[in-house]
CSV table of C-alpha atoms and ligand atoms in Angstrom, one decimal:
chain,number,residue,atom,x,y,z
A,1199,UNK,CA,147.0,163.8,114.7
A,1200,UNK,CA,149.6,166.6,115.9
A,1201,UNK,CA,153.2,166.0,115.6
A,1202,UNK,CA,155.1,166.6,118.4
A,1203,UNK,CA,158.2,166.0,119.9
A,1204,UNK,CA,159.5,165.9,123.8
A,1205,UNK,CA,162.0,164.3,126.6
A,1206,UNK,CA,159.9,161.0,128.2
A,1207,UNK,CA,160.8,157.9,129.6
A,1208,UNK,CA,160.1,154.4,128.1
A,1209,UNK,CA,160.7,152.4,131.4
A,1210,UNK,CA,161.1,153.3,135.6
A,1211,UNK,CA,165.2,152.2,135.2
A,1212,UNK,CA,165.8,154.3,132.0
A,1213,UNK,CA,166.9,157.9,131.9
A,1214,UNK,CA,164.5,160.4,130.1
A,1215,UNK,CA,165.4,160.9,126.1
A,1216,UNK,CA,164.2,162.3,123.2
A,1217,UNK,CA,160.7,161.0,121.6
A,1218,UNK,CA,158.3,162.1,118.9
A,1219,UNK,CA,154.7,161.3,119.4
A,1220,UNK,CA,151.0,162.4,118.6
A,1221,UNK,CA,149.1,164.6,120.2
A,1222,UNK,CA,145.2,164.8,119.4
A,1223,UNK,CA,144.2,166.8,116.2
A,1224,UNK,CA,142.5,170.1,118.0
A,1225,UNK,CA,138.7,170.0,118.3
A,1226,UNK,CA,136.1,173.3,118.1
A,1227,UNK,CA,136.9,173.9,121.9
A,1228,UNK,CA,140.3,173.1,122.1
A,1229,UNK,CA,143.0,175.5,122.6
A,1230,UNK,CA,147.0,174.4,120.8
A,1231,UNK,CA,149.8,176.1,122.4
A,1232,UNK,CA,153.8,175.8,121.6
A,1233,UNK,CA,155.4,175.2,125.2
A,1234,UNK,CA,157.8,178.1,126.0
A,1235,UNK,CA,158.8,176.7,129.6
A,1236,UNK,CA,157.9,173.6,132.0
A,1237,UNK,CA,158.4,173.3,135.4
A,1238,UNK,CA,160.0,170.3,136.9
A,1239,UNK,CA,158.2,168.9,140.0
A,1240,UNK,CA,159.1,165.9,141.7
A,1241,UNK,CA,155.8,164.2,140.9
A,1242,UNK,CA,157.2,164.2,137.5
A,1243,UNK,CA,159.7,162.1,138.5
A,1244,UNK,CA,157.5,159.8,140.9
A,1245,UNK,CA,155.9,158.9,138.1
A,1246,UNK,CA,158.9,158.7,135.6
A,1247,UNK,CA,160.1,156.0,137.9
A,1248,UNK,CA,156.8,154.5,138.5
A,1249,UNK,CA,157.0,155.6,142.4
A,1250,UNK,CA,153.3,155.6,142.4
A,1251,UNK,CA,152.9,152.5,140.9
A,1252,UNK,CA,150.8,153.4,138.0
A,1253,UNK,CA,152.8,154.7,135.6
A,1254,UNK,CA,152.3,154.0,131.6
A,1255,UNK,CA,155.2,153.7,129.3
A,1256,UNK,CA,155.8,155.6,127.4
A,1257,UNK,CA,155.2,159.0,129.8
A,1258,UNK,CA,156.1,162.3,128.8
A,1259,UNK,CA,156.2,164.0,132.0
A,1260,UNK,CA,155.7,168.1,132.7
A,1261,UNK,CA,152.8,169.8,134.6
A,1262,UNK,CA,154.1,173.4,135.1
A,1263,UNK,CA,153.1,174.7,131.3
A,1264,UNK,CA,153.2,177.9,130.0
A,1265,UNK,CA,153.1,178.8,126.5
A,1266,UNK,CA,151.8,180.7,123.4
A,1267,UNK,CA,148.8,179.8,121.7
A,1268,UNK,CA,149.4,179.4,118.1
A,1269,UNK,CA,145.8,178.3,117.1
A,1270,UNK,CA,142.0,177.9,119.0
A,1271,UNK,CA,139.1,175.8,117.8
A,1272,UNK,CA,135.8,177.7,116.3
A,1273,UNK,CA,134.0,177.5,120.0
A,1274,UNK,CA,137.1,179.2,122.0
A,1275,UNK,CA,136.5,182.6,122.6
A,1276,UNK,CA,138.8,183.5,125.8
A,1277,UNK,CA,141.8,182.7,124.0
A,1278,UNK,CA,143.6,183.4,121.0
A,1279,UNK,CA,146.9,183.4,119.0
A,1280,UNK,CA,149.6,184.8,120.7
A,1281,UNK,CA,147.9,184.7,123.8
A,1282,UNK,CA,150.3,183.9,126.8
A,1283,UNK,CA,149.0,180.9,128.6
A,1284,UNK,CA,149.4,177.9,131.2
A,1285,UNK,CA,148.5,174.7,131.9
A,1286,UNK,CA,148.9,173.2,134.9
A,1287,UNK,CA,148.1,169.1,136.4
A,1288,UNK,CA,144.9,168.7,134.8
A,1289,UNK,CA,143.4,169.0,131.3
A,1290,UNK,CA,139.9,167.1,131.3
A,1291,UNK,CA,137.5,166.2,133.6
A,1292,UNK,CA,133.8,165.1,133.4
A,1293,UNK,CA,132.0,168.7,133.8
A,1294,UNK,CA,129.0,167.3,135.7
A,1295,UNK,CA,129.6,165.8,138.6
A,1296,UNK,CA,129.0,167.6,142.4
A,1297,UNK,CA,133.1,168.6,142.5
A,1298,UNK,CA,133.0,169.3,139.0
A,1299,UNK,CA,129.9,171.8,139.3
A,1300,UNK,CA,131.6,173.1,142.5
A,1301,UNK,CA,134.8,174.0,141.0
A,1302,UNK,CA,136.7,171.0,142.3
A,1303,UNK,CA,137.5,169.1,139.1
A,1304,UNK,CA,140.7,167.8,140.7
A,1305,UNK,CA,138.2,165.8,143.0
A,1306,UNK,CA,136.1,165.0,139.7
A,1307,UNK,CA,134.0,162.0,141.2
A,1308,UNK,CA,134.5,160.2,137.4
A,1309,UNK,CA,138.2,161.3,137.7
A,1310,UNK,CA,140.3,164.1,135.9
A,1311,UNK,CA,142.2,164.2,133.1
A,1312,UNK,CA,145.9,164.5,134.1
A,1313,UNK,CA,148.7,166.6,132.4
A,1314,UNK,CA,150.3,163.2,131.4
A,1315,UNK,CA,149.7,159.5,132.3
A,1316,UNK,CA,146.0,160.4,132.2
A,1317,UNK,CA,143.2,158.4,129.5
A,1318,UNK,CA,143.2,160.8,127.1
A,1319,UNK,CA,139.0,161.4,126.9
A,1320,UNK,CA,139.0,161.2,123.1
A,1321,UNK,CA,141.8,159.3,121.5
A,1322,UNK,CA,141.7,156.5,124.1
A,1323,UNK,CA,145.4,156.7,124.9
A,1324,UNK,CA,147.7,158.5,127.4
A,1325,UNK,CA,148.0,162.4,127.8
A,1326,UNK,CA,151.6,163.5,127.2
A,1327,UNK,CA,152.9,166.5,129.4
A,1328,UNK,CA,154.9,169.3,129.3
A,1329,UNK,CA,158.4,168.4,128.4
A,1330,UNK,CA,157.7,168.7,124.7
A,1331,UNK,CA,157.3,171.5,122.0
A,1332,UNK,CA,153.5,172.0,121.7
A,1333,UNK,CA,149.9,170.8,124.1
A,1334,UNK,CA,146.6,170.7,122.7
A,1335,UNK,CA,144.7,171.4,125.8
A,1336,UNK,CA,140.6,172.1,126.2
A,1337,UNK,CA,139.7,175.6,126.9
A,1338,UNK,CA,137.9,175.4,130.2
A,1339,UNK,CA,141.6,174.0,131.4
A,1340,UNK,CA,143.3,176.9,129.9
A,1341,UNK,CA,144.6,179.7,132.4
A,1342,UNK,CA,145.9,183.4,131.6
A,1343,UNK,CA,149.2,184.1,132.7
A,1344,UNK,CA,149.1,187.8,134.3
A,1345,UNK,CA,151.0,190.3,131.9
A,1346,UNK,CA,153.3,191.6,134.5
A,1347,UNK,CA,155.0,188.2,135.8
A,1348,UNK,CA,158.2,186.4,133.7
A,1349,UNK,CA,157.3,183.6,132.4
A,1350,UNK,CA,159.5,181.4,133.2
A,1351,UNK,CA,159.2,182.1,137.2
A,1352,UNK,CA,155.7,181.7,136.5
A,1353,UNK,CA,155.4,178.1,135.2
A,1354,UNK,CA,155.8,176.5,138.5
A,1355,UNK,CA,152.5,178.7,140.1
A,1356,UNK,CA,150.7,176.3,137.6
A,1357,UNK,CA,151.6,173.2,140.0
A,1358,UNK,CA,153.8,174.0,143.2
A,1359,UNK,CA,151.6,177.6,143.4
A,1360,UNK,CA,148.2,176.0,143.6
A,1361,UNK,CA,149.0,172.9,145.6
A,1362,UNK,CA,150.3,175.1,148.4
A,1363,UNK,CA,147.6,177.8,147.4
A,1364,UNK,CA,144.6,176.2,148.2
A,1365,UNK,CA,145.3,174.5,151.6
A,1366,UNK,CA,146.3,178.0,152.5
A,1367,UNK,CA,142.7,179.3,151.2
A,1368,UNK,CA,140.9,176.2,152.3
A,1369,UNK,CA,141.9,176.9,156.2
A,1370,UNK,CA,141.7,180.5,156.0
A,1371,UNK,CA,145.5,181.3,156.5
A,1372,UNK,CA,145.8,185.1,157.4
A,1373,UNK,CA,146.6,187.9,159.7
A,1374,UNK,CA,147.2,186.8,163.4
A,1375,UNK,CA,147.7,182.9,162.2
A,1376,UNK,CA,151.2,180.8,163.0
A,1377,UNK,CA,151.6,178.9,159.8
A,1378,UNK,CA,154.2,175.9,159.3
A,1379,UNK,CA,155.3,174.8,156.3
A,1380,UNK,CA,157.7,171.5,156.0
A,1381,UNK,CA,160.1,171.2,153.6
A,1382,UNK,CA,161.9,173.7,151.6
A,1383,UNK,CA,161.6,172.4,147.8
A,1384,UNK,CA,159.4,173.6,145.1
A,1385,UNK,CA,155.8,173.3,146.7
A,1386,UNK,CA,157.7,174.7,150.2
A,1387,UNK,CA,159.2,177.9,149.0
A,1388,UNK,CA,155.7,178.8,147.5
A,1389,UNK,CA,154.1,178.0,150.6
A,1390,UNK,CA,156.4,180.5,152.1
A,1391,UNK,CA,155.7,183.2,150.0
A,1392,UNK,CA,151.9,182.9,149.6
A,1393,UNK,CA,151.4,182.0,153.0
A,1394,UNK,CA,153.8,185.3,153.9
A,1395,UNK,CA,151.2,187.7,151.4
A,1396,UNK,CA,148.5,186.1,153.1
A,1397,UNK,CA,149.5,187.9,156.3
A,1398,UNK,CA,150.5,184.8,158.2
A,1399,UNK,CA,153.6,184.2,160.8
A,1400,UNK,CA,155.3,181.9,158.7
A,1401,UNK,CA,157.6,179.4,160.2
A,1402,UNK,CA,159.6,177.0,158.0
A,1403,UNK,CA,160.5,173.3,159.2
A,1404,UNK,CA,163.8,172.0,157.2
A,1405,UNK,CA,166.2,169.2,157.6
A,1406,UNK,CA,168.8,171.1,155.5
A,1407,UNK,CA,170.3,174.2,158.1
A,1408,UNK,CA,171.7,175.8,155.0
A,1409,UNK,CA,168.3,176.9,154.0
A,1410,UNK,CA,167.9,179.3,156.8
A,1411,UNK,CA,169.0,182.4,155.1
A,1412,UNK,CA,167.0,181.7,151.8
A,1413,UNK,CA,164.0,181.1,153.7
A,1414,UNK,CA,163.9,184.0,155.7
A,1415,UNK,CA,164.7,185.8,152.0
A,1416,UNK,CA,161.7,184.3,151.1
A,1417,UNK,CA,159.2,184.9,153.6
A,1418,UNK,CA,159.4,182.8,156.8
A,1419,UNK,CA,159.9,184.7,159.8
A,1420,UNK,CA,161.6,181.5,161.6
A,1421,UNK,CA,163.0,178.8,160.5
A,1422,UNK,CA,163.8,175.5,162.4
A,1423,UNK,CA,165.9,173.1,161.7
A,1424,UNK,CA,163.2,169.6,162.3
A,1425,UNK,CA,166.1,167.2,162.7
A,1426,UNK,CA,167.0,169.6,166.4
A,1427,UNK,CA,164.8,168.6,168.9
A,1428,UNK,CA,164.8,171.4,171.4
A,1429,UNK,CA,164.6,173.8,168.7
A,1430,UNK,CA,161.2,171.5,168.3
A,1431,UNK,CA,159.8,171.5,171.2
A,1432,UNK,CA,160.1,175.2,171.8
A,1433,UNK,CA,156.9,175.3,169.3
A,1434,UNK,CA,154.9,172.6,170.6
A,1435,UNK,CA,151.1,173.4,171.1
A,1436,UNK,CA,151.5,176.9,169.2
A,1437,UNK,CA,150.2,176.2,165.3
A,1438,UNK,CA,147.1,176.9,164.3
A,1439,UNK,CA,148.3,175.1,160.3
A,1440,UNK,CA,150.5,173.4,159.0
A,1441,UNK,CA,151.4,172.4,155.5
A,1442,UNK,CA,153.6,169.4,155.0
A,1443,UNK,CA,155.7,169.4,151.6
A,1444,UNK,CA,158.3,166.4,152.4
A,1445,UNK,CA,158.2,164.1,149.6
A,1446,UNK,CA,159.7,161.2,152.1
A,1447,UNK,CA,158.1,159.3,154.4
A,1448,UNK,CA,158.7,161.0,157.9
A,1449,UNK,CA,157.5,161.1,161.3
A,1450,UNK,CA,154.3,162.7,161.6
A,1451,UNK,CA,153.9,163.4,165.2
A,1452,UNK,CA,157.0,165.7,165.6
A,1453,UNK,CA,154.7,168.4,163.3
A,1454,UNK,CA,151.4,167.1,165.0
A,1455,UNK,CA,152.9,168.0,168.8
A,1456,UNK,CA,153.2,171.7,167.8
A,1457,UNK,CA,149.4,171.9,166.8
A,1458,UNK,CA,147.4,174.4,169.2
A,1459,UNK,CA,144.1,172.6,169.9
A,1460,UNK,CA,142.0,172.1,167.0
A,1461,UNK,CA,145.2,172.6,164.6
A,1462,UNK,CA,145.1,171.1,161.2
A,1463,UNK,CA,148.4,169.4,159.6
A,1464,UNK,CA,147.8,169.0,156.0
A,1465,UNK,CA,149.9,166.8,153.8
A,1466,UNK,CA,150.2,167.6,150.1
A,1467,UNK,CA,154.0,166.0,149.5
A,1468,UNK,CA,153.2,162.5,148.6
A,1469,UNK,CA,155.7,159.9,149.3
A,1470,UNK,CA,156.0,156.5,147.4
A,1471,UNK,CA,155.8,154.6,150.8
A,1472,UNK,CA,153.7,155.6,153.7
A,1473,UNK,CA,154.5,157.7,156.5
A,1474,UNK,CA,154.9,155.4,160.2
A,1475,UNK,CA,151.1,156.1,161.3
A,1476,UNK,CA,151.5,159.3,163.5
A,1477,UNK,CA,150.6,158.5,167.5
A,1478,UNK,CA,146.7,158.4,167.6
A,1479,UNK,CA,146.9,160.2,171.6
A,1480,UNK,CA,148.9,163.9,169.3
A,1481,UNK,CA,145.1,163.7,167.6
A,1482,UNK,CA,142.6,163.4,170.1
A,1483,UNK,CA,144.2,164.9,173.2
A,1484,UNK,CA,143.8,168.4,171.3
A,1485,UNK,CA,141.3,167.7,168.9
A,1486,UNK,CA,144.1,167.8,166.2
A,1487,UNK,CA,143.1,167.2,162.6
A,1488,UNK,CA,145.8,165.6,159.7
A,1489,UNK,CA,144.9,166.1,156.0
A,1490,UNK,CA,145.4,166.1,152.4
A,1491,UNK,CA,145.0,168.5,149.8
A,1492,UNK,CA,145.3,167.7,145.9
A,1493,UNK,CA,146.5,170.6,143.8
A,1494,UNK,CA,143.3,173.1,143.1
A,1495,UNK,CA,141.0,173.5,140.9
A,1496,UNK,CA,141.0,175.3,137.3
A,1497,UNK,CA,138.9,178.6,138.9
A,1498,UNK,CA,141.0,178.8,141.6
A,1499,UNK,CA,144.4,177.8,140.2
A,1500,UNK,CA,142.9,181.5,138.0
A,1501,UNK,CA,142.2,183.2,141.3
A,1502,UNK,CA,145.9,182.1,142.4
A,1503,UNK,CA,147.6,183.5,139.0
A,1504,UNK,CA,145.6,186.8,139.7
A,1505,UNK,CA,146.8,187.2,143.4
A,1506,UNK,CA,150.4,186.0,142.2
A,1507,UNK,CA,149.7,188.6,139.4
A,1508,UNK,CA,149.0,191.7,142.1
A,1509,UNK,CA,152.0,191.2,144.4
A,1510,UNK,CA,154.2,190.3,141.6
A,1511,UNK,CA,155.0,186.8,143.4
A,1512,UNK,CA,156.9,184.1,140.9
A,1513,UNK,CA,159.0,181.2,142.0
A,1514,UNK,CA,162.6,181.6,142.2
A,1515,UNK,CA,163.7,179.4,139.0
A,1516,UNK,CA,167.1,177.6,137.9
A,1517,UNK,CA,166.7,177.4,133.7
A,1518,UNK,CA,168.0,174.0,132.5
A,1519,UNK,CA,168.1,172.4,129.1
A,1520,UNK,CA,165.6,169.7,128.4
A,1521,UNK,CA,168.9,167.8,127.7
A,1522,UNK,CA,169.8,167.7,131.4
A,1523,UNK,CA,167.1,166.8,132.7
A,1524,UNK,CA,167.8,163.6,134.0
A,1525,UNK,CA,170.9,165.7,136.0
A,1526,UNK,CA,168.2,168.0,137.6
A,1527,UNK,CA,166.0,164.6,138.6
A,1528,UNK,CA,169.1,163.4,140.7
A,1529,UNK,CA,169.7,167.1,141.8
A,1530,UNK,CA,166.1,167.1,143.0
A,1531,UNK,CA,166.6,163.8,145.2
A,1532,UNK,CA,169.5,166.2,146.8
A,1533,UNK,CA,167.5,168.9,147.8
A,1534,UNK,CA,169.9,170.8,145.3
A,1535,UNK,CA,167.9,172.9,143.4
A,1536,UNK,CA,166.7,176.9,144.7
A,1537,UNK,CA,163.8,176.5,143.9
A,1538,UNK,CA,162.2,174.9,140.8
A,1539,UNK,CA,163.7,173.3,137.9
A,1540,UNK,CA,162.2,175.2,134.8
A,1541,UNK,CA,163.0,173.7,131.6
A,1542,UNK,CA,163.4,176.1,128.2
A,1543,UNK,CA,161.8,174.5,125.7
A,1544,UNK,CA,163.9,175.7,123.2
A,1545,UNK,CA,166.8,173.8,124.2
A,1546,UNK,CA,164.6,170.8,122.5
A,1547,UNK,CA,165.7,172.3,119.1
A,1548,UNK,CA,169.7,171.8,120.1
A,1549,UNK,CA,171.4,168.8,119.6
A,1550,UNK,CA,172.2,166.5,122.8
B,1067,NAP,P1,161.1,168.9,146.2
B,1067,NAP,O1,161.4,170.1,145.4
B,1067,NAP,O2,162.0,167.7,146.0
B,1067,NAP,O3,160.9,169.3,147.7
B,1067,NAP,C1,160.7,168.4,148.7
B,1067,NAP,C2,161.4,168.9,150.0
B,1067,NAP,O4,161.1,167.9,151.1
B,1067,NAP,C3,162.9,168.9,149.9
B,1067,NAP,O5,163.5,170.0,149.4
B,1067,NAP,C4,163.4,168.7,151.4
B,1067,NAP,O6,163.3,170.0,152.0
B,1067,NAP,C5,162.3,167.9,151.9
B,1067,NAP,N1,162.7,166.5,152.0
B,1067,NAP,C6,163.1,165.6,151.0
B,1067,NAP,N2,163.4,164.4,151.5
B,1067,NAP,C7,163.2,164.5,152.8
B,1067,NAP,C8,163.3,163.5,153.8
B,1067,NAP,N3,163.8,162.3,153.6
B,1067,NAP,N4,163.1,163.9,155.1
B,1067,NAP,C9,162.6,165.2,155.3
B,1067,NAP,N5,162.5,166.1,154.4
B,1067,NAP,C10,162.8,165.8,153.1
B,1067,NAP,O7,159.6,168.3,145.8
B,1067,NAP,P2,158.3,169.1,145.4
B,1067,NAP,O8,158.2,169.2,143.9
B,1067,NAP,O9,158.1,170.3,146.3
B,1067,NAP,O10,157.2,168.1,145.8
B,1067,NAP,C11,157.0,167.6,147.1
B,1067,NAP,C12,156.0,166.5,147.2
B,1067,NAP,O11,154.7,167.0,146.9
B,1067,NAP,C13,156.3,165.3,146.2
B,1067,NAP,O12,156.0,164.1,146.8
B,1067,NAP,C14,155.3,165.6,145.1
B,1067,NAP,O13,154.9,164.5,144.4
B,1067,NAP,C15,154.1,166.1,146.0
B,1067,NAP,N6,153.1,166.9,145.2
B,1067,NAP,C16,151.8,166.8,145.7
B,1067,NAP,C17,150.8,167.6,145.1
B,1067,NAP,C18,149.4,167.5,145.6
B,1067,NAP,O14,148.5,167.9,144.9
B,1067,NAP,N7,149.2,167.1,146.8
B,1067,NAP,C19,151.2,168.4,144.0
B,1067,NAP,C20,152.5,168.5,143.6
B,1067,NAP,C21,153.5,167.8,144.2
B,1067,NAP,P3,164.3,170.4,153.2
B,1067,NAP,O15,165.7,170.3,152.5
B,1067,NAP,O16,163.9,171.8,153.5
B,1067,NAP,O17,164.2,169.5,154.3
B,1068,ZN,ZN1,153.4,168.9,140.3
């Protein structure tokens, strides 16, 4: 087994601390990697805290990799040492199912292989993520970080990029398209930026009005302020997608009135609790459609990096310690973070 050391949490009412732990001794196609930064998303602390309900103890959180690779099996050809890399929310799945074949191995019908508090395919026990000083990580789940893009303001593409990357793709966001996104955290202020390369009118919904100058910064070319109903309603019936971030549960049919007919609303945020079920009369007097998206698969989470790559798009990052973690957890429940968390892994060296 692999030594390795990391920041997890042993129960849903502890703080995250220091732990040592095994990783998987590396197999012919597996790629190991020393993490140089981790992205903190708020799935990470969802599961933490056992939001989600099926949390193992202990978890080592961190989905938002990137790192060097320091060795590769005798089957990886695509990578080796030194190479700059990522790893995002999934590092197994079966290979030969229909979503698998197609791509999709986020929908793998036998299920994927998560970062962390995923069955590990070959030990038996839990994956450990990205808080931690080294992954051993398959090489099909391996993805290139483009040359030109800092590192650290890359790691959260691996996670917030692709979740809000492939809805965008998946409806064919582009020129000539009013695009919503709710919620100005980590997934939203990618949204805004891809959705804005993609050629889209981007509007941005927030309950925080001190985010209107940051989002404009960023891409949106209005913003609106959700909690202001007139500023609502002057929208209604005019979106042709929308992309909902909010990681609370919320009233659905404000978003679902401003839908043009045949208007999709997809949710990606996922709240511990369920949203109040949205009014069925916003769906079918305009043929309105609400959906969910789950992250993206390993191609395209590639074809995202590449287009992220061209346009030199990264998130905009505040660098913590691994040691204050749990501050940036209760930051994060505050909306108080522009825009990502991103943890330096060699803070995990330093003492408290
Ligand atoms: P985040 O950085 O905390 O951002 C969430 C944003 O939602 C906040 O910044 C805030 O924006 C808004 N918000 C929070 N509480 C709210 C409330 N009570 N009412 C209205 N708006 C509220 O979180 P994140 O990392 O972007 O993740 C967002 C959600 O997506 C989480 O539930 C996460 O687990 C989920 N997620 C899903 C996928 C997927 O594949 N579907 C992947 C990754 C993450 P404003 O201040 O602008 O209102
Ligand atoms: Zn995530």
């Amino acid at each position: 087994m692999l030594a390795s050391t990391g920041y997890g949490a042993t129960s849903a009412d502890e703080p995250l601390s220091k732990m040592d732990f095994q990783r998987r001794d590396p197999k012919p196609d597996d790629v190991q990697i020393d993490i140089l930064y981790c992205g903190v998303c708020h799935s990470d602390l969802h599961t933490a805290r056992n939001e989600w309900g099926n949390t193992v103890y202990p978890v080592v959180p961190g989905h938002e990799i990137v790192g060097r690779v320091t060795a590769v099996g005798n089957q990886v050809s695509r990578f080796k040492e030194g190479d700059l890399v990522g790893v995002g929310c999934l590092v197994d799945s079966c290979q030969h199912c229909s979503a698998c074949g197609e791509g999709l191995e986020q929908y793998c019908e036998n299920g994927f292989v998560g970062t962390y508090n995923g069955e590990e395919m070959h030990t038996g026990g839990m994956t450990y993520g990205g808080y931690a000083s080294n992954i051993v990580v398959r090489d099909k789940f391996v993805l290139r970080i483009p040359d030109n893009l800092d590192p650290a303001g890359a790691a959260p593409l691996l996670c917030a990029g692709i979740t809000t990357y492939s809805p965008l793709r998946q409806w064919q966001v582009g020129p000539g398209q009013k695009v919503g996104i709710v919620g100005l955290g980590g997934l939203g202020h990618m949204g805004i930026k891809l959705a804005h390369a993609m050629g889209a009118h981007v509007v941005l919904f927030t309950t925080s009005p001190g985010k209107r100058e940051d989002a404009k910064r960023l891409g949106a070319d209005e913003v609106v302020v959700s909690k202001n109903a007139s500023e609502m309603t002057a929208h209604n019936n005019s979106f042709d997608f929308i992309v909902n971030t909010v990681a609370a549960p919320h009233s659905l049919d404000a978003f679902l009135e401003l839908l043009k007919r045949d208007g999709t609303m997809t949710l990606v945020g996922a709240p511990s609790s369920p949203h109040p079920s949205p009014q069925v009369f916003n769906l079918i007097m305009k043929r309105r459609r609400l959906a969910g998206s789950l992250i993206g698969g390993i191609a395209e989470t590639q074809e995202m990096l590449d287009f992220c790559g061209e346009r030199g798009i990264v998130s905009d990052i505040e660098m913590i310690r691994i040691q204050d973690i749990n501050t940036a957890y209760e930051r994060m429940l505050k909306s108080d973070v522009k825009y990502r968390f991103v943890i330096d892994m060699a803070s995990l060296k330093q003492e408290g």
